Coordinates of C-alpha atoms and ligand atoms in Angstrom, one line a residue:
M1 CA 23.5 200.5 -2.8
A2 CA 26.4 202.7 -1.8
N3 CA 28.6 199.7 -0.9
Y4 CA 28.2 198.1 -4.3
P5 CA 31.5 198.8 -6.2
D6 CA 30.1 198.7 -9.8
F7 CA 26.7 200.3 -9.1
V8 CA 25.2 202.3 -11.9
P9 CA 21.9 204.3 -11.8
Y10 CA 18.7 203.3 -13.7
P11 CA 18.5 204.6 -17.2
F12 CA 15.6 206.8 -16.0
Q13 CA 15.6 210.1 -14.2
A14 CA 12.5 210.9 -12.2
E15 CA 11.4 214.5 -12.1
R16 CA 11.0 215.9 -8.5
H17 CA 7.8 217.8 -7.9
L18 CA 7.3 220.6 -5.4
A19 CA 4.5 220.7 -2.8
R20 CA 1.7 223.2 -3.3
H21 CA -0.5 224.7 -0.6
P22 CA -4.2 225.4 -1.5
I23 CA -6.1 228.4 -0.3
C24 CA -7.2 227.7 3.3
T25 CA -9.1 229.5 6.1
D26 CA -8.1 228.5 9.6
G27 CA -6.2 225.5 8.3
L28 CA -9.2 224.2 6.3
E29 CA -9.0 224.2 2.5
D30 CA -11.7 226.6 1.2
H31 CA -12.8 224.3 -1.7
R32 CA -14.7 221.1 -0.9
H33 CA -14.0 218.3 -3.3
R34 CA -16.2 215.6 -4.9
V35 CA -13.4 213.0 -5.0
V36 CA -10.0 212.8 -3.3
I37 CA -7.6 210.0 -4.1
A38 CA -4.9 209.2 -1.5
G39 CA -1.9 207.8 -3.2
G40 CA -0.3 208.7 -6.6
G41 CA 0.8 205.2 -7.5
P42 CA -0.4 203.4 -10.5
V43 CA -3.8 202.7 -9.0
G44 CA -4.4 206.2 -7.8
F45 CA -3.4 207.7 -11.2
A46 CA -5.5 205.2 -13.2
T47 CA -8.5 206.0 -11.0
A48 CA -8.1 209.7 -11.5
L49 CA -7.8 209.1 -15.3
G50 CA -10.9 206.9 -15.3
L51 CA -12.9 209.7 -13.5
A52 CA -11.5 212.4 -15.8
K53 CA -12.7 210.4 -18.9
Q54 CA -16.2 211.0 -17.5
G55 CA -15.6 214.6 -16.8
V56 CA -15.3 214.1 -13.0
A57 CA -12.6 216.1 -11.2
S58 CA -10.4 214.7 -8.5
V59 CA -7.5 215.6 -6.2
V60 CA -4.6 213.1 -5.9
L61 CA -2.6 213.4 -2.6
E62 CA 0.9 211.8 -3.0
A63 CA 3.3 211.6 0.0
D64 CA 6.4 211.4 -2.2
D65 CA 7.9 214.0 -4.6
S66 CA 8.2 211.7 -7.6
V67 CA 7.2 208.5 -9.3
C68 CA 8.5 205.3 -7.6
F69 CA 12.1 204.3 -7.5
G70 CA 13.6 200.8 -7.6
S71 CA 12.3 197.4 -8.9
R72 CA 8.6 196.7 -8.4
A73 CA 6.0 195.6 -11.0
I74 CA 7.4 194.8 -14.5
C75 CA 4.8 192.6 -16.2
V76 CA 1.7 194.4 -17.6
S77 CA -1.0 192.0 -18.8
R78 CA -3.1 192.2 -21.9
R79 CA -6.2 193.1 -19.9
S80 CA -4.3 196.0 -18.3
L81 CA -3.1 197.2 -21.7
E82 CA -6.7 197.2 -22.9
I83 CA -7.7 199.4 -19.9
L84 CA -4.6 201.6 -20.2
H85 CA -5.4 202.3 -23.9
R86 CA -9.0 203.2 -22.9
L87 CA -7.5 205.6 -20.3
G88 CA -5.6 207.3 -23.1
V89 CA -2.1 206.3 -22.0
G90 CA -1.7 203.1 -24.1
A91 CA 0.7 204.6 -26.6
G92 CA 3.4 205.0 -23.9
F93 CA 3.1 201.3 -23.1
D94 CA 3.3 200.4 -26.8
S95 CA 6.4 202.4 -27.3
I96 CA 8.3 201.5 -24.2
G97 CA 7.1 198.0 -23.2
L98 CA 8.8 194.8 -24.3
P99 CA 6.2 192.4 -25.5
W100 CA 6.5 188.6 -24.8
T101 CA 4.3 185.6 -25.2
G102 CA 5.7 182.7 -23.2
G103 CA 8.6 181.3 -21.2
R104 CA 10.7 178.3 -20.2
S105 CA 11.3 176.5 -16.9
F106 CA 14.3 174.4 -16.1
Y107 CA 15.0 171.8 -13.4
Q108 CA 18.6 171.1 -12.5
G109 CA 19.6 172.5 -15.9
Q110 CA 17.1 170.5 -18.0
E111 CA 14.1 172.2 -19.7
V112 CA 10.9 170.9 -18.1
L113 CA 8.3 173.4 -19.4
R114 CA 7.9 175.6 -22.4
F115 CA 4.6 177.6 -22.2
E116 CA 2.8 180.1 -24.5
M117 CA 0.2 182.4 -23.3
P118 CA -3.0 182.7 -25.5
Q119 CA -2.0 184.6 -28.6
D120 CA -3.7 184.6 -32.1
D121 CA -4.4 186.9 -35.0
N122 CA -7.5 188.2 -33.2
Q123 CA -5.5 190.0 -30.6
Q124 CA -4.9 193.7 -30.5
F125 CA -2.3 193.5 -27.6
A126 CA 0.5 191.2 -26.6
P127 CA -0.4 188.8 -23.7
M128 CA 2.2 190.6 -21.6
V129 CA 4.7 193.5 -21.9
N130 CA 7.6 194.2 -19.6
M131 CA 8.0 197.7 -18.4
A132 CA 9.6 198.9 -15.1
Q133 CA 7.1 200.4 -12.6
Y134 CA 8.8 203.8 -12.6
S135 CA 8.1 204.0 -16.4
I136 CA 4.5 202.7 -15.8
E137 CA 3.9 205.5 -13.3
Q138 CA 5.6 208.1 -15.5
T139 CA 3.4 207.1 -18.4
L140 CA 0.3 207.4 -16.3
L141 CA 1.5 210.7 -14.9
D142 CA 1.9 212.0 -18.4
G143 CA -1.7 211.2 -19.0
V144 CA -2.7 212.8 -15.7
Q145 CA -0.8 216.0 -16.6
A146 CA -2.6 216.1 -20.0
N147 CA -5.8 216.2 -17.9
A148 CA -4.6 218.9 -15.5
N149 CA -8.0 220.7 -15.8
L150 CA -9.6 217.8 -14.1
I151 CA -6.8 216.2 -12.0
D152 CA -5.0 218.1 -9.3
V153 CA -1.9 216.2 -8.1
R154 CA -0.5 217.4 -4.8
W155 CA 3.0 216.1 -4.3
Q156 CA 4.7 215.8 -0.9
T157 CA 1.2 215.7 0.7
A158 CA 0.8 212.8 3.1
V159 CA -2.5 211.9 4.6
T160 CA -2.1 211.8 8.4
G161 CA -5.7 211.4 9.6
M162 CA -9.3 211.1 8.4
S163 CA -12.8 210.8 9.7
Q164 CA -16.1 210.4 7.9
D165 CA -19.8 210.9 8.5
E166 CA -22.8 210.5 6.2
A167 CA -22.1 213.7 4.4
G168 CA -18.4 213.2 3.5
V169 CA -14.8 212.6 4.6
S170 CA -12.5 215.0 6.4
L171 CA -8.7 214.5 5.8
A172 CA -5.7 215.9 7.6
V173 CA -2.5 216.2 5.5
K174 CA 1.1 217.1 6.1
T175 CA 3.2 219.0 3.6
P176 CA 6.7 220.7 3.8
T177 CA 4.9 224.0 3.8
G178 CA 2.6 223.1 6.7
A179 CA -0.4 220.9 7.6
Y180 CA -4.0 221.5 6.5
Q181 CA -7.4 219.8 6.4
L182 CA -9.7 219.2 3.4
H183 CA -13.2 217.9 2.9
T184 CA -14.4 215.5 0.1
D185 CA -17.6 213.7 -0.7
W186 CA -15.7 210.5 -1.6
L187 CA -12.3 209.2 -0.7
V188 CA -10.4 206.6 -2.7
A189 CA -7.7 204.9 -0.5
A190 CA -5.0 203.9 -3.0
D191 CA -2.2 204.6 -0.6
G192 CA -0.4 201.2 -1.0
G193 CA 0.4 198.2 1.1
R194 CA 1.0 200.1 4.3
S195 CA -2.1 202.2 3.8
A196 CA -2.3 205.0 6.5
I197 CA -6.1 205.2 5.8
R198 CA -6.6 201.5 6.5
E199 CA -4.6 201.9 9.7
T200 CA -6.5 205.0 10.8
M201 CA -9.8 203.2 10.3
G202 CA -8.6 200.2 12.3
L203 CA -9.1 197.8 9.3
R204 CA -6.9 194.7 9.0
L205 CA -5.9 192.7 6.0
Q206 CA -6.6 189.0 6.4
G207 CA -4.9 186.0 4.9
T208 CA -1.4 184.5 4.7
S209 CA 2.0 186.0 4.9
Y210 CA 4.7 183.6 3.6
E211 CA 8.1 183.3 5.4
G212 CA 10.2 182.6 2.3
R213 CA 12.3 185.5 1.0
Y214 CA 13.4 186.4 -2.5
V215 CA 16.4 188.7 -3.4
I216 CA 15.5 191.0 -6.2
V217 CA 18.4 192.3 -8.3
D218 CA 18.2 194.6 -11.3
I219 CA 21.3 194.7 -13.5
L220 CA 22.3 196.6 -16.6
M221 CA 23.5 194.2 -19.3
K222 CA 23.4 194.2 -23.1
S223 CA 22.1 190.9 -24.5
P224 CA 20.2 190.0 -27.7
R225 CA 18.2 187.4 -25.7
P226 CA 14.4 187.8 -26.3
A227 CA 11.9 188.8 -23.6
E228 CA 10.4 185.7 -22.0
R229 CA 9.9 184.3 -18.5
L230 CA 12.8 182.1 -17.5
A231 CA 12.5 180.0 -14.3
Y232 CA 15.3 177.9 -13.0
F233 CA 14.5 175.4 -10.2
D234 CA 17.4 174.0 -8.3
P235 CA 19.8 175.3 -10.9
P236 CA 23.5 174.2 -10.9
C237 CA 24.5 177.8 -10.3
N238 CA 22.4 178.2 -7.1
P239 CA 21.5 174.7 -5.9
G240 CA 18.3 174.4 -3.8
S241 CA 17.0 177.8 -4.9
T242 CA 14.5 179.1 -7.5
V243 CA 15.6 181.8 -9.9
L244 CA 13.4 184.0 -12.2
V245 CA 14.8 186.1 -15.0
H246 CA 13.0 188.8 -17.0
K247 CA 14.2 191.3 -19.6
Q248 CA 13.1 194.9 -19.1
P249 CA 13.4 197.9 -21.5
G250 CA 16.7 199.8 -21.6
D251 CA 19.0 196.7 -21.2
V252 CA 17.8 196.3 -17.6
W253 CA 17.4 192.6 -16.4
R254 CA 15.4 191.6 -13.4
I255 CA 16.8 188.5 -11.5
D256 CA 14.8 187.2 -8.5
Y257 CA 16.2 184.3 -6.5
Q258 CA 14.9 182.5 -3.5
L259 CA 16.9 182.4 -0.2
R260 CA 17.6 179.0 1.1
D261 CA 16.3 178.1 4.6
G262 CA 18.4 179.6 7.4
E263 CA 20.0 182.3 5.2
D264 CA 20.1 185.7 6.9
P265 CA 18.3 188.2 4.6
D266 CA 20.4 191.1 5.7
Q267 CA 23.6 189.3 4.8
A268 CA 22.1 188.0 1.6
I269 CA 21.8 191.4 0.1
L270 CA 25.5 192.3 0.7
P271 CA 27.6 192.7 -2.5
E272 CA 29.9 189.7 -1.5
Q273 CA 26.8 187.5 -1.5
V274 CA 24.9 189.0 -4.5
M275 CA 27.6 189.6 -7.1
P276 CA 29.0 186.0 -7.3
R277 CA 25.4 184.5 -7.4
V278 CA 24.4 186.7 -10.2
Q279 CA 27.7 186.0 -12.0
S280 CA 27.3 182.3 -11.7
L281 CA 23.7 182.5 -13.0
L282 CA 24.9 184.6 -16.0
D283 CA 27.7 182.0 -16.6
M284 CA 25.1 179.2 -16.6
M285 CA 22.9 181.1 -19.0
G286 CA 25.9 181.7 -21.3
E287 CA 25.8 185.5 -21.0
T288 CA 29.2 187.0 -21.4
A289 CA 28.5 190.7 -21.7
P290 CA 29.8 193.0 -18.9
W291 CA 27.1 193.9 -16.3
N292 CA 26.5 196.3 -13.4
P293 CA 24.1 196.1 -10.5
I294 CA 21.4 198.8 -10.3
W295 CA 19.1 197.7 -7.5
V296 CA 19.1 195.0 -4.8
G297 CA 16.1 194.4 -2.5
L298 CA 14.2 191.7 -0.6
Y299 CA 10.7 190.4 -1.3
K300 CA 8.3 188.4 0.9
A301 CA 5.0 187.1 -0.6
N302 CA 1.7 188.1 1.1
A303 CA -1.7 186.8 0.2
L304 CA -3.9 189.3 2.1
T305 CA -7.2 191.2 1.6
L306 CA -9.7 193.4 3.3
E307 CA -13.1 191.7 3.6
R308 CA -14.8 194.7 2.0
Y309 CA -13.5 197.5 -0.2
R310 CA -16.3 200.0 0.5
H311 CA -16.5 201.5 4.0
G312 CA -19.1 204.2 3.9
R313 CA -17.6 207.0 1.8
V314 CA -14.1 205.4 1.6
L315 CA -13.2 203.0 -1.2
F316 CA -10.1 200.9 -1.0
A317 CA -8.2 200.0 -4.2
G318 CA -4.9 198.4 -5.2
D319 CA -2.4 197.3 -2.6
A320 CA -4.3 199.3 0.1
A321 CA -7.1 196.7 -0.4
H322 CA -5.2 193.5 -1.1
L323 CA -1.7 192.2 -1.4
V324 CA -1.2 189.5 -4.0
P325 CA 2.0 187.4 -4.4
I326 CA 4.2 188.7 -7.3
F327 CA 4.3 185.2 -8.9
G328 CA 1.6 185.3 -11.5
V329 CA 1.9 189.1 -11.8
R330 CA -1.4 190.0 -10.3
G331 CA -0.5 192.9 -8.0
F332 CA -0.3 195.9 -10.3
N333 CA -2.6 194.2 -12.9
S334 CA -5.4 193.6 -10.4
G335 CA -5.0 197.2 -9.1
I336 CA -5.6 198.5 -12.7
D337 CA -8.8 196.4 -12.8
D338 CA -9.9 197.9 -9.5
A339 CA -9.3 201.4 -10.9
D340 CA -11.3 200.6 -14.0
N341 CA -14.2 199.1 -12.1
L342 CA -14.3 201.8 -9.4
S343 CA -13.9 204.8 -11.7
W344 CA -16.9 204.2 -13.9
K345 CA -19.1 203.5 -10.9
L346 CA -17.9 206.4 -8.8
G347 CA -18.4 208.6 -11.9
Q348 CA -22.0 207.5 -12.2
V349 CA -22.6 208.1 -8.5
V350 CA -20.9 211.5 -8.4
S351 CA -22.8 212.7 -11.5
G352 CA -26.1 211.6 -10.0
C353 CA -26.8 208.8 -12.6
A354 CA -26.6 206.0 -10.0
A355 CA -27.3 205.4 -6.4
P356 CA -24.3 205.1 -4.0
A357 CA -25.3 201.4 -3.6
L358 CA -23.7 200.8 -7.0
L359 CA -20.4 201.2 -5.2
D360 CA -21.2 198.1 -3.2
T361 CA -20.9 196.2 -6.4
Y362 CA -17.3 197.6 -6.8
S363 CA -16.6 195.9 -3.5
S364 CA -18.4 192.6 -4.1
E365 CA -17.0 192.2 -7.7
R366 CA -13.4 193.1 -6.8
V367 CA -13.3 191.1 -3.5
A368 CA -14.4 188.1 -5.5
A369 CA -11.7 188.9 -8.1
T370 CA -9.1 189.1 -5.3
H371 CA -10.1 185.7 -3.9
E372 CA -9.6 184.2 -7.4
N373 CA -6.3 186.0 -7.8
L374 CA -5.2 184.8 -4.4
S375 CA -6.1 181.2 -5.1
Y376 CA -3.8 181.3 -8.2
G377 CA -1.2 183.4 -6.6
T378 CA -1.1 181.1 -3.6
K379 CA -0.6 178.0 -5.7
S380 CA 2.2 179.8 -7.7
T381 CA 3.9 180.9 -4.4
E382 CA 3.8 177.5 -2.9
F383 CA 5.5 176.2 -6.0
M384 CA 8.0 179.0 -6.4
A385 CA 8.9 179.2 -2.6
P386 CA 7.6 176.0 -0.9
P387 CA 6.4 177.1 2.6
S388 CA 7.1 173.6 4.2
F389 CA 9.0 170.4 3.8
A390 CA 5.9 168.7 2.4
F391 CA 5.5 171.4 -0.4
D392 CA 9.2 171.2 -1.2
L393 CA 9.0 167.4 -1.5
M394 CA 6.0 167.6 -3.7
R395 CA 7.7 170.2 -5.9
R396 CA 10.8 168.1 -6.3
A397 CA 8.7 165.1 -7.2
V398 CA 6.7 167.1 -9.9
L399 CA 9.9 168.7 -11.3
S400 CA 11.9 165.5 -11.5
L401 CA 8.9 163.5 -13.0
A402 CA 8.2 166.3 -15.5
V403 CA 11.6 165.7 -17.2
A404 CA 10.3 162.3 -18.5
H405 CA 6.5 162.8 -18.3
P406 CA 5.4 165.8 -20.4
E407 CA 1.8 165.4 -19.2
L408 CA 2.9 166.6 -15.7
R409 CA 4.4 169.8 -17.1
S410 CA 1.1 171.8 -16.7
L411 CA 1.7 171.6 -12.9
I412 CA 4.7 173.9 -13.3
N413 CA 2.7 176.4 -15.3
P414 CA 3.2 179.9 -13.7
R415 CA -0.6 180.7 -13.9
Q416 CA -0.1 184.2 -15.3
S417 CA -2.7 186.9 -14.7
A418 CA -5.9 186.5 -16.8
P419 CA -9.2 188.5 -17.0
I420 CA -11.7 187.7 -14.2
T421 CA -15.4 187.0 -14.7
Y422 CA -17.9 188.5 -12.3
S423 CA -20.2 185.5 -12.7
A424 CA -22.4 186.3 -9.7
S425 CA -22.5 190.1 -9.9
P426 CA -25.8 191.7 -9.0
L427 CA -25.3 193.9 -12.1
N428 CA -25.6 191.0 -14.5
G429 CA -28.8 191.1 -16.5
P430 CA -30.7 188.7 -18.6
D431 CA -28.9 186.1 -20.7
E432 CA -31.1 184.9 -23.5
W433 CA -28.3 183.7 -25.9
G434 CA -27.6 180.2 -24.4
A435 CA -24.2 178.8 -23.5
L436 CA -22.2 180.0 -26.4
G437 CA -19.9 183.1 -26.0
P438 CA -19.3 185.3 -23.0
R439 CA -22.0 185.1 -20.3
P440 CA -22.8 188.3 -18.4
G441 CA -19.9 189.2 -16.1
T442 CA -17.3 188.1 -18.6
V443 CA -14.8 190.4 -20.3
L444 CA -15.5 190.7 -24.0
P445 CA -13.2 188.5 -26.1
E446 CA -11.0 190.2 -28.7
C447 CA -11.8 190.2 -32.5
P448 CA -10.8 192.4 -35.4
L449 CA -13.7 194.3 -37.0
T450 CA -14.1 197.0 -39.7
Q451 CA -15.7 200.3 -38.7
I452 CA -17.6 201.8 -41.6
S453 CA -18.5 205.5 -41.3
A454 CA -19.1 208.2 -43.9
S455 CA -17.9 205.7 -46.5
A456 CA -14.5 205.3 -44.8
H457 CA -13.3 201.8 -43.6
R458 CA -11.2 201.6 -40.5
A459 CA -9.7 198.6 -38.8
V460 CA -10.8 198.4 -35.2
F461 CA -11.2 195.7 -32.5
L462 CA -14.1 194.5 -30.4
S463 CA -12.4 195.7 -27.1
D464 CA -12.5 199.3 -28.5
Q465 CA -16.2 199.2 -27.9
A466 CA -15.7 199.5 -24.1
G467 CA -15.0 202.7 -22.3
H468 CA -17.8 204.8 -24.0
G469 CA -20.4 204.5 -21.2
F470 CA -22.9 201.7 -21.6
K471 CA -23.1 200.4 -25.1
A472 CA -25.6 198.1 -26.8
L473 CA -24.3 196.1 -29.8
V474 CA -27.3 195.3 -32.1
F475 CA -26.6 192.4 -34.5
T476 CA -28.2 192.4 -37.9
A477 CA -27.3 190.9 -41.3
D478 CA -26.6 194.3 -43.0
G479 CA -26.1 196.8 -40.1
V480 CA -29.5 198.4 -40.6
L481 CA -30.9 199.1 -37.1
P482 CA -34.4 197.9 -36.3
P483 CA -36.9 200.7 -35.6
A484 CA -36.9 200.1 -31.9
W485 CA -33.2 201.0 -31.8
R486 CA -33.3 204.2 -33.8
R487 CA -32.9 207.2 -31.6
G488 CA -36.0 209.2 -31.0
D489 CA -36.3 212.5 -29.2
G490 CA -35.7 211.1 -25.7
E491 CA -32.4 211.0 -24.0
S492 CA -30.8 207.6 -23.3
S493 CA -27.8 206.6 -21.2
V494 CA -27.1 203.7 -23.7
A495 CA -24.9 204.3 -26.8
V496 CA -26.1 202.1 -29.7
Q497 CA -23.7 200.4 -32.2
A498 CA -25.1 198.5 -35.2
V499 CA -23.1 195.4 -36.1
A500 CA -23.4 193.8 -39.6
L501 CA -22.8 190.0 -39.4
D502 CA -23.0 189.6 -43.2
A503 CA -22.4 192.3 -45.9
P504 CA -23.1 195.9 -44.7
H505 CA -25.9 197.7 -46.5
P506 CA -24.4 200.2 -48.9
D507 CA -26.4 203.1 -47.4
V508 CA -25.6 202.5 -43.7
D509 CA -23.3 204.9 -41.9
D510 CA -21.5 204.1 -38.6
V511 CA -21.7 200.3 -38.6
L512 CA -19.3 197.7 -37.3
W513 CA -18.7 194.9 -39.8
D514 CA -17.7 191.4 -38.7
H515 CA -15.5 191.0 -41.8
T516 CA -13.9 187.8 -40.5
G517 CA -17.2 186.2 -39.7
Q518 CA -16.1 185.1 -36.2
L519 CA -18.7 186.9 -34.0
P520 CA -21.3 184.2 -34.1
Q521 CA -18.8 181.7 -32.8
L522 CA -16.8 184.0 -30.5
L523 CA -19.7 185.9 -28.9
G524 CA -22.6 183.5 -29.7
A525 CA -23.9 186.5 -31.6
R526 CA -27.2 185.8 -33.5
L527 CA -29.2 187.9 -36.0
G528 CA -31.5 190.3 -34.1
G529 CA -29.7 189.9 -30.8
V530 CA -28.5 192.7 -28.4
L531 CA -25.5 192.6 -26.2
L532 CA -25.0 195.3 -23.6
I533 CA -21.4 196.2 -22.6
R534 CA -20.5 197.9 -19.3
P535 CA -18.0 200.8 -19.4
D536 CA -15.2 198.4 -18.2
G537 CA -15.7 196.0 -21.1
H538 CA -17.6 193.3 -19.1
V539 CA -20.7 191.9 -20.8
M540 CA -23.8 193.0 -18.8
A541 CA -26.8 191.4 -20.6
R542 CA -27.7 189.5 -23.8
W543 CA -31.2 189.8 -25.3
R544 CA -32.6 187.6 -28.0
D545 CA -34.9 190.0 -29.9
A546 CA -33.9 193.6 -30.6
N547 CA -37.5 194.3 -31.8
H548 CA -38.9 193.2 -28.5
Q549 CA -36.2 194.7 -26.3
G550 CA -35.8 198.1 -27.9
L551 CA -33.6 201.0 -26.8
A552 CA -36.2 202.6 -24.5
A553 CA -36.8 199.3 -22.7
V554 CA -33.1 198.6 -22.3
S555 CA -32.5 202.2 -21.0
T556 CA -35.3 201.8 -18.4
W557 CA -33.9 198.4 -17.3
L558 CA -30.4 199.9 -16.9
Q559 CA -31.7 202.9 -15.0
Q560 CA -33.5 200.6 -12.6
R561 CA -30.4 198.5 -12.2
L562 CA -28.2 201.5 -11.4
T563 CA -30.5 202.9 -8.8
A564 CA -31.5 199.6 -7.1
D565 CA -30.3 198.5 -3.7
L566 CA -27.4 196.2 -4.8
S567 CA -25.7 196.1 -1.4
T568 CA -26.8 192.6 -0.3
S569 CA -25.4 190.4 -3.0
T570 CA -21.8 189.1 -2.6
G571 CA -20.8 188.9 -6.2
V572 CA -19.1 185.6 -5.4
T573 CA -19.9 182.6 -7.6
A574 CA -22.1 180.1 -5.7
Ligands
FAD601 C1 9.4 193.4 -6.0 C2 8.0 193.6 -6.5 C3 7.7 193.1 -7.8 C4 6.4 193.2 -8.3 N1 6.1 192.7 -9.6 C5 4.8 192.8 -10.1 C6 4.5 192.4 -11.5 O1 5.4 192.0 -12.2 N2 3.2 192.6 -11.9 C7 2.2 193.0 -11.1 O2 1.1 193.1 -11.5 N3 2.5 193.5 -9.8 C8 3.8 193.4 -9.3 N4 4.1 193.9 -8.1 C9 3.1 194.6 -7.3 C10 2.9 196.0 -7.6 O3 4.1 196.7 -7.5 C11 1.9 196.7 -6.7 O4 0.7 195.8 -6.7 C12 1.4 198.1 -7.2 O5 2.5 199.0 -7.1 C13 0.2 198.6 -6.4 O6 -0.1 199.9 -6.8 P1 -0.8 200.9 -5.8 O7 -1.0 202.1 -6.6 O8 -2.0 200.2 -5.2 O9 0.2 201.0 -4.6 P2 1.7 201.7 -4.6 O10 2.4 201.4 -5.9 O11 2.3 201.2 -3.4 O12 1.3 203.3 -4.6 C14 0.8 203.9 -3.4 C15 1.2 205.3 -3.4 O13 0.7 205.9 -2.2 C16 1.6 206.8 -1.7 N5 1.3 206.9 -0.2 C17 1.5 206.0 0.8 N6 1.1 206.5 1.9 C18 0.5 207.7 1.7 C19 -0.1 208.7 2.5 N7 -0.3 208.5 3.8 N8 -0.6 209.8 1.9 C20 -0.4 210.0 0.6 N9 0.2 209.1 -0.2 C21 0.6 208.0 0.3 C22 2.9 206.1 -1.9 O14 4.0 207.1 -1.9 C23 2.7 205.6 -3.3 O15 3.1 206.5 -4.4 C24 5.4 193.8 -7.5 C25 5.7 194.3 -6.3 C26 7.0 194.2 -5.8 C27 7.3 194.8 -4.4

């Protein structure tokens, strides 16, 4: 950026962190760990927070000395916000992120699509908020530092080698104060797209790498324009190209534009190429405020994944496991889902409540999710950066016809990230409720509810029920639990929540009240029914009769499920 005349720094100063050397004997750390996480990016930090919530300690090894620099992920989905709130860092996203609900697409200057993401009065979170990745990481790091008793972050500590056997994993690391080795029971490889662990293990990502290049430019500019996704196809300011524009917090604007065939990427990021293109885009948009460049880089889409995310005692997550095109914003967002899925399962295994085979369901569920993400991401990429003459021709046909034929406009829809259903997961239990509402494997829909406890009424949401271990919602008219659900002397790994579908009984304490009367329609909830929620907010089972299927029976069923051999199922929908 040094050769950019009007360059200004980001409105964010990352703190630099020193390396720290643990106590070692003959180059081996004295303490053996339960969980080590390689990579202190968003996925590594989110996994550490998910483990800490269950009281499981971890060590995060991060090669760098600070959170990331430059322009990377900016769009945080509603599902990620739900998870981040559960991890205890949601307030930072609420205060910094810019919420948005839709966008517009233009072809040769004419509007061809106006889209809105699902948004209604039931929702607790916006469908999307924009927030730069350095702020995302800093917010996660603040949460990590608040859990310093359970999370040990080691900056400037790069993993250089590893080996594993049945008992655990040995790691070699390099720091400015010298190299050392450490041992752990489990290793989470969250070390990004160029994962050294993946390389060391000789594993290869499979799929498609696209040739088309995008230039990514962040600029500082004051503008009252609202946050929305703007896409310009073949715009008058940059004919033949596709341009995306997003507003970020702090008056930072992200502009992505596609390089035309034959353009030299190295030349394309020089100031004499970038500055006039950005200026002519801003002129076309009618933006007149002064602006300065902050960051210029290149992006090339990849649609790649490992075949499996569990390899013995090593679990791959985030970009180390899969690379998803940025169109549709599924990279960071799917990594947060990985962290959410993995951390509760690893927590159960480490604390001895589940067999290691539970971790195979992390792999099968998240590999299936990646294939779904890749199928959407690939379609979006083929539209945003057509990989061949035929795709380009088809795109031009769709865009030009969409001007006059609104029914074709859905083909331009950017297919933004959405929650994924584990429809064929081996963890899914009985479903006795019929077709209405979320089947096992589905993320709970959102709904406002009233929490009544000790005569106080509090506004809450259905998604708040996730993240407290396994939870059974027991639906009755007045919130009085059937005898089979009242806690006896025995321990149970299932938390119980009574839900009143009609008026709560005046004597009940700690009941959720469906004050809007939507749960029968939204969930398919019926009087006397039981719905079991996983710690990550996916529905696990739905029983018809709470009297027949009491707490003891559900606890036994769950215990069997968590200790069963779940390694053979693929988790992929048939
Ligand atoms: C231009 C661009 C725009 C994007 N926009 C979006 C978007 O809008 N929405 C979205 O969902 N996604 C987006 N993404 C994708 C998103 O940035 C990534 O998916 C996300 O950063 C993945 O997080 P991660 O923690 O898996 O990996 P990373 O963020 O890459 O973190 C990996 C960490 O591991 C560390 N590390 C690497 N090697 C080692 C080692 N040997 N030892 C120890 N530590 C190591 C690195 O320093 C780094 O901190 C975008 C990506 C790019 C490039």
